[in-house]
Short mmCIF file of C-alpha atoms and ligand atoms in Angstrom, two decimals:
data_model
loop_
_atom_site.label_atom_id
_atom_site.label_comp_id
_atom_site.label_asym_id
_atom_site.label_seq_id
_atom_site.Cartn_x
_atom_site.Cartn_y
_atom_site.Cartn_z
CA MET A 1 -41.73 20.21 -25.51
CA THR A 2 -41.86 18.41 -28.51
CA SER A 3 -37.97 17.91 -29.38
CA ALA A 4 -38.11 20.85 -32.31
CA ASP A 5 -39.50 22.61 -29.62
CA ALA A 6 -35.81 22.22 -27.50
CA LEU A 7 -33.96 22.42 -30.43
CA LEU A 8 -35.68 25.67 -31.53
CA ALA A 9 -35.17 27.01 -27.83
CA GLU A 10 -31.25 25.99 -28.22
CA LEU A 11 -30.68 28.15 -31.29
CA GLU A 12 -33.21 31.09 -30.83
CA PRO A 13 -29.76 32.78 -29.05
CA THR A 14 -27.47 32.28 -32.56
CA ALA A 15 -31.22 33.05 -34.92
CA ALA A 16 -30.36 36.29 -32.78
CA GLN A 17 -26.97 36.83 -33.65
CA LEU A 18 -27.46 35.56 -37.10
CA LEU A 19 -30.75 38.37 -37.70
CA GLU A 20 -27.87 41.23 -35.93
CA ARG A 21 -25.01 39.39 -39.01
CA HIS A 22 -27.95 39.93 -42.12
CA LEU A 23 -29.13 42.97 -40.61
CA SER A 24 -25.86 45.08 -40.30
CA SER A 25 -24.86 43.63 -43.75
CA THR A 26 -27.65 44.68 -45.62
CA LYS A 27 -27.49 48.09 -47.88
CA GLU A 28 -31.29 49.39 -47.96
CA TRP A 29 -32.16 49.19 -52.08
CA PHE A 30 -35.51 50.38 -53.69
CA PRO A 31 -36.72 48.18 -56.85
CA HIS A 32 -37.48 51.74 -58.53
CA GLU A 33 -34.44 53.12 -58.81
CA LEU A 34 -33.13 50.08 -60.62
CA VAL A 35 -35.90 49.54 -63.43
CA PRO A 36 -35.16 51.52 -67.24
CA TRP A 37 -38.44 53.65 -66.81
CA SER A 38 -37.06 55.05 -70.14
CA GLN A 39 -37.48 52.11 -71.90
CA GLY A 40 -41.48 51.88 -71.11
CA ARG A 41 -45.12 52.75 -73.15
CA ASP A 42 -48.51 51.27 -72.83
CA PHE A 43 -49.31 48.60 -73.23
CA GLU A 44 -52.14 49.39 -76.09
CA PRO A 45 -55.91 47.22 -75.95
CA ASP A 46 -55.33 44.29 -78.12
CA TYR A 47 -51.78 43.71 -77.30
CA GLU A 48 -50.00 40.95 -78.77
CA TRP A 49 -46.86 40.61 -77.33
CA SER A 50 -43.66 39.07 -79.83
CA ALA A 51 -40.46 37.20 -78.71
CA ASP A 52 -38.53 39.87 -81.41
CA GLU A 53 -39.36 42.74 -78.68
CA VAL A 54 -36.60 42.16 -77.12
CA GLU A 55 -33.27 40.02 -78.86
CA LEU A 56 -32.99 37.00 -76.29
CA SER A 57 -31.92 33.48 -76.02
CA ASP A 58 -35.39 31.29 -75.26
CA GLU A 59 -33.51 30.03 -72.98
CA VAL A 60 -32.68 33.22 -71.18
CA ARG A 61 -36.72 33.93 -71.16
CA SER A 62 -36.84 30.84 -69.21
CA ALA A 63 -35.08 31.69 -66.23
CA LEU A 64 -36.20 34.44 -66.27
CA PHE A 65 -39.97 33.31 -66.83
CA VAL A 66 -38.44 30.58 -63.51
CA ASN A 67 -37.02 32.80 -61.31
CA LEU A 68 -39.12 35.34 -61.23
CA LEU A 69 -42.62 33.09 -60.57
CA THR A 70 -40.06 31.59 -58.23
CA GLU A 71 -39.97 34.69 -56.49
CA ASP A 72 -43.68 35.14 -56.25
CA ASN A 73 -44.79 32.44 -54.85
CA LEU A 74 -42.16 32.81 -52.24
CA PRO A 75 -43.70 34.91 -49.75
CA TYR A 76 -46.57 32.16 -49.17
CA TYR A 77 -43.42 29.71 -47.63
CA PHE A 78 -43.76 32.53 -44.91
CA ARG A 79 -46.92 29.96 -43.75
CA THR A 80 -43.79 26.92 -43.28
CA ILE A 81 -41.64 29.18 -41.70
CA GLU A 82 -44.06 29.95 -38.87
CA ARG A 83 -45.39 27.24 -38.76
CA MET A 84 -42.18 25.62 -37.88
CA PHE A 85 -40.12 28.81 -36.36
CA GLY A 86 -43.53 29.94 -34.57
CA THR A 87 -44.01 33.61 -34.28
CA ASP A 88 -42.04 34.92 -31.40
CA SER A 89 -38.61 35.84 -30.82
CA ALA A 90 -35.74 36.23 -33.24
CA TRP A 91 -37.78 33.23 -35.10
CA GLY A 92 -40.49 35.12 -35.88
CA ALA A 93 -38.49 38.75 -36.45
CA TRP A 94 -36.45 36.34 -39.33
CA ALA A 95 -39.90 35.22 -40.78
CA ARG A 96 -40.84 37.78 -41.71
CA ARG A 97 -37.69 40.22 -42.96
CA TRP A 98 -37.33 37.34 -44.95
CA THR A 99 -40.39 37.44 -46.43
CA ALA A 100 -40.73 41.03 -47.20
CA GLU A 101 -37.43 40.31 -48.78
CA GLU A 102 -38.18 38.20 -51.43
CA GLY A 103 -41.71 40.10 -51.60
CA ARG A 104 -39.00 42.47 -53.14
CA HIS A 105 -37.16 40.72 -55.09
CA SER A 106 -40.43 39.65 -57.12
CA ILE A 107 -40.70 43.08 -57.75
CA VAL A 108 -38.22 44.20 -59.04
CA ILE A 109 -38.13 41.41 -61.53
CA ARG A 110 -41.57 42.29 -62.97
CA ASP A 111 -40.96 46.09 -62.62
CA TYR A 112 -38.13 44.72 -64.98
CA LEU A 113 -39.36 42.76 -67.37
CA THR A 114 -42.72 44.99 -67.30
CA VAL A 115 -40.79 47.63 -69.08
CA THR A 116 -38.76 46.11 -71.37
CA ARG A 117 -40.96 43.25 -72.45
CA ALA A 118 -38.74 40.69 -72.07
CA VAL A 119 -41.11 37.97 -71.85
CA ASP A 120 -45.31 37.89 -72.53
CA PRO A 121 -47.09 39.47 -70.07
CA VAL A 122 -49.52 37.75 -70.60
CA GLN A 123 -48.59 34.19 -70.12
CA LEU A 124 -46.17 35.40 -67.13
CA GLU A 125 -49.41 37.09 -64.94
CA ARG A 126 -51.52 34.18 -65.90
CA ALA A 127 -48.35 31.25 -64.59
CA ARG A 128 -48.50 34.05 -61.58
CA MET A 129 -51.60 33.25 -60.87
CA ALA A 130 -51.38 29.22 -61.57
CA GLN A 131 -48.56 29.14 -59.51
CA VAL A 132 -49.67 30.90 -56.79
CA GLU A 133 -53.11 29.15 -56.84
CA CYS A 134 -51.74 25.64 -56.77
CA GLY A 135 -50.56 26.64 -53.57
CA GLU A 136 -46.53 24.45 -53.52
CA VAL A 137 -45.13 25.35 -50.84
CA PRO A 138 -42.26 22.63 -48.74
CA GLU A 139 -43.29 21.35 -45.99
CA PRO A 140 -40.02 19.40 -44.46
CA GLU A 141 -40.25 17.13 -41.76
CA THR A 142 -38.37 18.92 -38.80
CA PRO A 143 -37.13 22.33 -38.88
CA LEU A 144 -33.56 21.08 -39.23
CA ASP A 145 -34.75 19.94 -42.49
CA GLY A 146 -36.33 23.39 -43.05
CA PHE A 147 -32.80 25.18 -42.70
CA ALA A 148 -31.15 22.16 -44.84
CA TYR A 149 -33.42 22.68 -47.61
CA VAL A 150 -33.36 26.32 -47.55
CA ALA A 151 -29.84 26.70 -46.94
CA LEU A 152 -29.00 24.77 -50.17
CA GLN A 153 -31.88 26.72 -51.80
CA GLU A 154 -30.64 29.43 -51.30
CA LEU A 155 -27.60 29.23 -52.80
CA ALA A 156 -29.19 27.66 -55.75
CA THR A 157 -31.39 30.75 -55.96
CA ARG A 158 -28.54 32.68 -56.21
CA ILE A 159 -27.21 30.80 -58.38
CA SER A 160 -29.54 31.25 -60.79
CA HIS A 161 -30.21 34.69 -60.77
CA HIS A 162 -26.49 35.86 -60.66
CA ASN A 163 -25.97 33.64 -63.95
CA THR A 164 -28.96 34.63 -65.74
CA GLY A 165 -27.63 38.47 -65.08
CA LYS A 166 -24.92 37.62 -66.42
CA LEU A 167 -26.57 36.86 -69.62
CA LEU A 168 -28.60 39.96 -70.68
CA GLU A 169 -26.60 42.22 -72.60
CA ASP A 170 -29.29 44.90 -71.05
CA LYS A 171 -26.55 46.76 -67.89
CA ALA A 172 -30.00 47.57 -66.56
CA GLY A 173 -30.83 43.47 -66.35
CA TYR A 174 -28.03 42.38 -65.34
CA GLU A 175 -28.34 44.98 -62.61
CA VAL A 176 -31.80 43.35 -60.97
CA MET A 177 -30.62 40.42 -61.20
CA LYS A 178 -26.80 41.30 -59.14
CA LYS A 179 -28.61 42.66 -56.13
CA VAL A 180 -30.92 40.23 -55.67
CA ALA A 181 -28.47 38.04 -55.82
CA SER A 182 -26.77 39.23 -53.24
CA ASP A 183 -30.15 39.25 -50.92
CA GLU A 184 -30.07 34.87 -51.97
CA ASN A 185 -26.46 35.11 -50.43
CA ARG A 186 -27.46 36.65 -46.85
CA HIS A 187 -30.04 34.26 -46.94
CA HIS A 188 -28.16 31.53 -47.67
CA LEU A 189 -25.25 32.17 -45.69
CA PHE A 190 -28.53 32.41 -42.25
CA TYR A 191 -29.02 29.35 -42.96
CA ARG A 192 -26.08 27.65 -43.81
CA ASP A 193 -24.45 29.00 -40.11
CA LEU A 194 -27.19 27.78 -38.53
CA VAL A 195 -27.37 24.15 -39.71
CA THR A 196 -23.31 24.44 -38.41
CA ALA A 197 -25.07 25.36 -35.02
CA ALA A 198 -27.03 22.83 -35.91
CA LEU A 199 -24.55 20.41 -35.59
CA GLU A 200 -23.15 20.79 -32.91
CA VAL A 201 -26.09 21.24 -31.06
CA ASP A 202 -27.80 17.87 -32.94
CA PRO A 203 -24.77 15.89 -35.28
CA SER A 204 -26.69 13.37 -35.89
CA GLY A 205 -30.16 14.50 -36.61
CA ALA A 206 -29.00 17.23 -38.47
CA VAL A 207 -26.98 14.68 -41.19
CA ILE A 208 -30.24 12.36 -41.75
CA ALA A 209 -32.32 15.65 -42.10
CA ILE A 210 -28.93 16.72 -44.79
CA GLU A 211 -29.05 13.79 -46.72
CA ARG A 212 -32.99 13.81 -46.75
CA GLN A 213 -32.77 17.06 -48.19
CA VAL A 214 -30.30 17.04 -50.36
CA ARG A 215 -32.27 13.01 -51.33
CA THR A 216 -35.38 14.68 -52.29
CA PHE A 217 -33.74 18.26 -53.35
CA GLU A 218 -36.35 19.96 -55.46
CA MET A 219 -35.76 23.85 -56.95
CA PRO A 220 -39.03 25.99 -55.24
CA GLY A 221 -39.85 25.87 -59.18
CA THR A 222 -41.80 22.90 -59.41
CA GLY A 223 -44.83 24.26 -59.29
CA ILE A 224 -44.23 26.07 -62.52
CA LEU A 225 -46.62 26.14 -65.55
CA GLU A 226 -43.89 23.76 -67.64
CA PHE A 227 -41.80 23.45 -65.26
CA GLU A 228 -39.89 20.41 -67.00
CA ALA A 229 -39.03 21.73 -69.84
CA HIS A 230 -38.34 25.53 -68.32
CA ALA A 231 -34.99 23.55 -66.56
CA LYS A 232 -33.61 21.67 -69.52
CA ALA A 233 -33.58 25.07 -71.34
CA ILE A 234 -31.85 26.54 -67.87
CA ALA A 235 -29.93 23.61 -67.97
CA LYS A 236 -29.34 23.90 -71.84
CA ALA A 237 -27.87 27.35 -70.99
CA GLY A 238 -25.17 26.69 -67.73
CA ILE A 239 -27.69 28.87 -65.58
CA TYR A 240 -28.44 26.03 -63.51
CA ASP A 241 -28.03 22.64 -64.00
CA PHE A 242 -26.86 19.65 -62.01
CA ALA A 243 -22.89 19.98 -62.88
CA LEU A 244 -23.17 23.92 -60.90
CA HIS A 245 -25.60 22.11 -57.93
CA HIS A 246 -22.46 19.37 -57.42
CA ASP A 247 -19.36 21.55 -58.02
CA GLN A 248 -21.41 25.27 -55.96
CA ILE A 249 -23.67 23.87 -53.39
CA LEU A 250 -23.14 19.97 -52.22
CA VAL A 251 -19.27 20.34 -52.62
CA PRO A 252 -19.28 23.78 -51.19
CA VAL A 253 -21.41 23.78 -48.33
CA VAL A 254 -22.43 19.90 -47.58
CA LEU A 255 -18.81 18.62 -47.76
CA ARG A 256 -16.06 21.42 -46.96
CA HIS A 257 -18.59 24.12 -44.73
CA TRP A 258 -20.69 21.71 -42.47
CA GLY A 259 -17.69 18.81 -43.09
CA VAL A 260 -20.04 16.07 -43.15
CA GLU A 261 -17.46 13.54 -43.06
CA SER A 262 -14.99 14.42 -40.20
CA LEU A 263 -18.59 14.82 -37.74
CA ASP A 264 -17.94 12.41 -35.04
CA GLY A 265 -20.21 10.78 -32.44
CA LEU A 266 -23.14 10.03 -34.77
CA THR A 267 -25.86 8.13 -34.06
CA SER A 268 -25.13 4.27 -36.61
CA GLU A 269 -28.88 5.84 -38.49
CA ALA A 270 -27.02 9.02 -38.65
CA GLU A 271 -23.73 6.69 -39.84
CA GLN A 272 -25.55 5.32 -42.86
CA ALA A 273 -27.47 8.82 -43.56
CA ARG A 274 -24.44 10.53 -43.88
CA ASP A 275 -22.64 7.08 -45.78
CA ALA A 276 -25.98 7.45 -48.09
CA LEU A 277 -25.30 11.78 -48.51
CA VAL A 278 -21.50 11.42 -49.26
CA LYS A 279 -21.89 8.77 -52.08
CA ARG A 280 -25.30 10.30 -53.25
CA ILE A 281 -23.24 13.24 -54.24
CA GLY A 282 -20.55 11.76 -55.67
CA ARG A 283 -22.96 10.58 -58.07
CA ILE A 284 -24.19 13.68 -58.57
CA GLY A 285 -21.00 14.87 -60.18
CA LYS A 286 -20.42 12.03 -61.98
CA ALA A 287 -24.43 12.19 -63.53
CA GLY A 288 -23.85 16.39 -64.27
CA ARG A 289 -20.37 15.70 -66.26
CA ARG A 290 -22.68 12.78 -67.92
CA PHE A 291 -25.33 15.73 -68.60
CA ALA A 292 -23.01 18.60 -69.59
CA ALA A 293 -20.95 16.40 -72.31
CA ARG A 294 -23.67 15.06 -73.54
CA ARG A 295 -25.03 18.36 -74.00
CA ASP A 296 -21.87 20.14 -75.24
CA GLU A 297 -21.97 17.43 -77.96
CA ALA A 298 -25.32 17.77 -79.19
CA GLU A 299 -24.72 21.65 -79.29
CA ALA A 300 -21.26 20.89 -81.32
CA LEU A 301 -23.36 18.41 -83.87
CA ALA A 302 -26.15 21.21 -83.88
CA ALA A 303 -23.39 23.33 -84.74
CA VAL A 304 -22.47 21.11 -87.79
FE1 FE2 B 401 -35.86 35.86 -53.63
FE1 FE2 B 402 -33.95 34.51 -50.36
#
């Protein structure tokens, strides 16, 4: 048995409990009930989308585009998750449930966008094909890395969906994004608490994995066409940026909830990782404030 297998076996009862908590706190919901179908109409064969279809800033359109393409690709993470966790027991049950829920997210967001014409359906479909065909899926080194990455990523996705929804004038759009964000929160809680349990079983291994994942963190949309430009637009709209990443993820989860600064009994390698992690979080916070200040200045200038 490898150390990864031993860790998964030891954490399996926790995974079972967290799966149970997830299922009992989830209320069944249906994409078709949230989509404003009466706004829809047929697309003519020579239809060409124009931004005049819906009054919406380019930034919010970028966020909708990236959020949906991210959701489209998530079910393919199943390959990595199943390889890492295995098909049996609570691990397999969780991986399948999670995959089904992520699929529901792309269904509801796509239906909403198609009906409202908020984004170009041709561009969206081409980008979906490109995204899924390129097969970009994270490959964490160990299960601990996987737990830490997904704990951060699910919260990041939740924040991004929720902030996008808040910028939509349309009530139906707001409700769609809110519903998806609330699922992401439950996914985050599953992984966040799994990391908490892992910190008890193997604190040194867990801290090293957390440090590695914070250092290399990338949003799951990085395989998307022109992702950099979209990410800039998303930051400009205040939907997701370094400052949010620091204030709403790294500080409350890594520092406060996991309490990495007050862990005892670490190996010297883990001590070093913890030091590097805490320093990095401080630097990300500073960079976030600097970027936000620069953005504010540029906006003020543009307004003048
Ligand atoms: Fe999702
Ligand atoms: Fe999720």
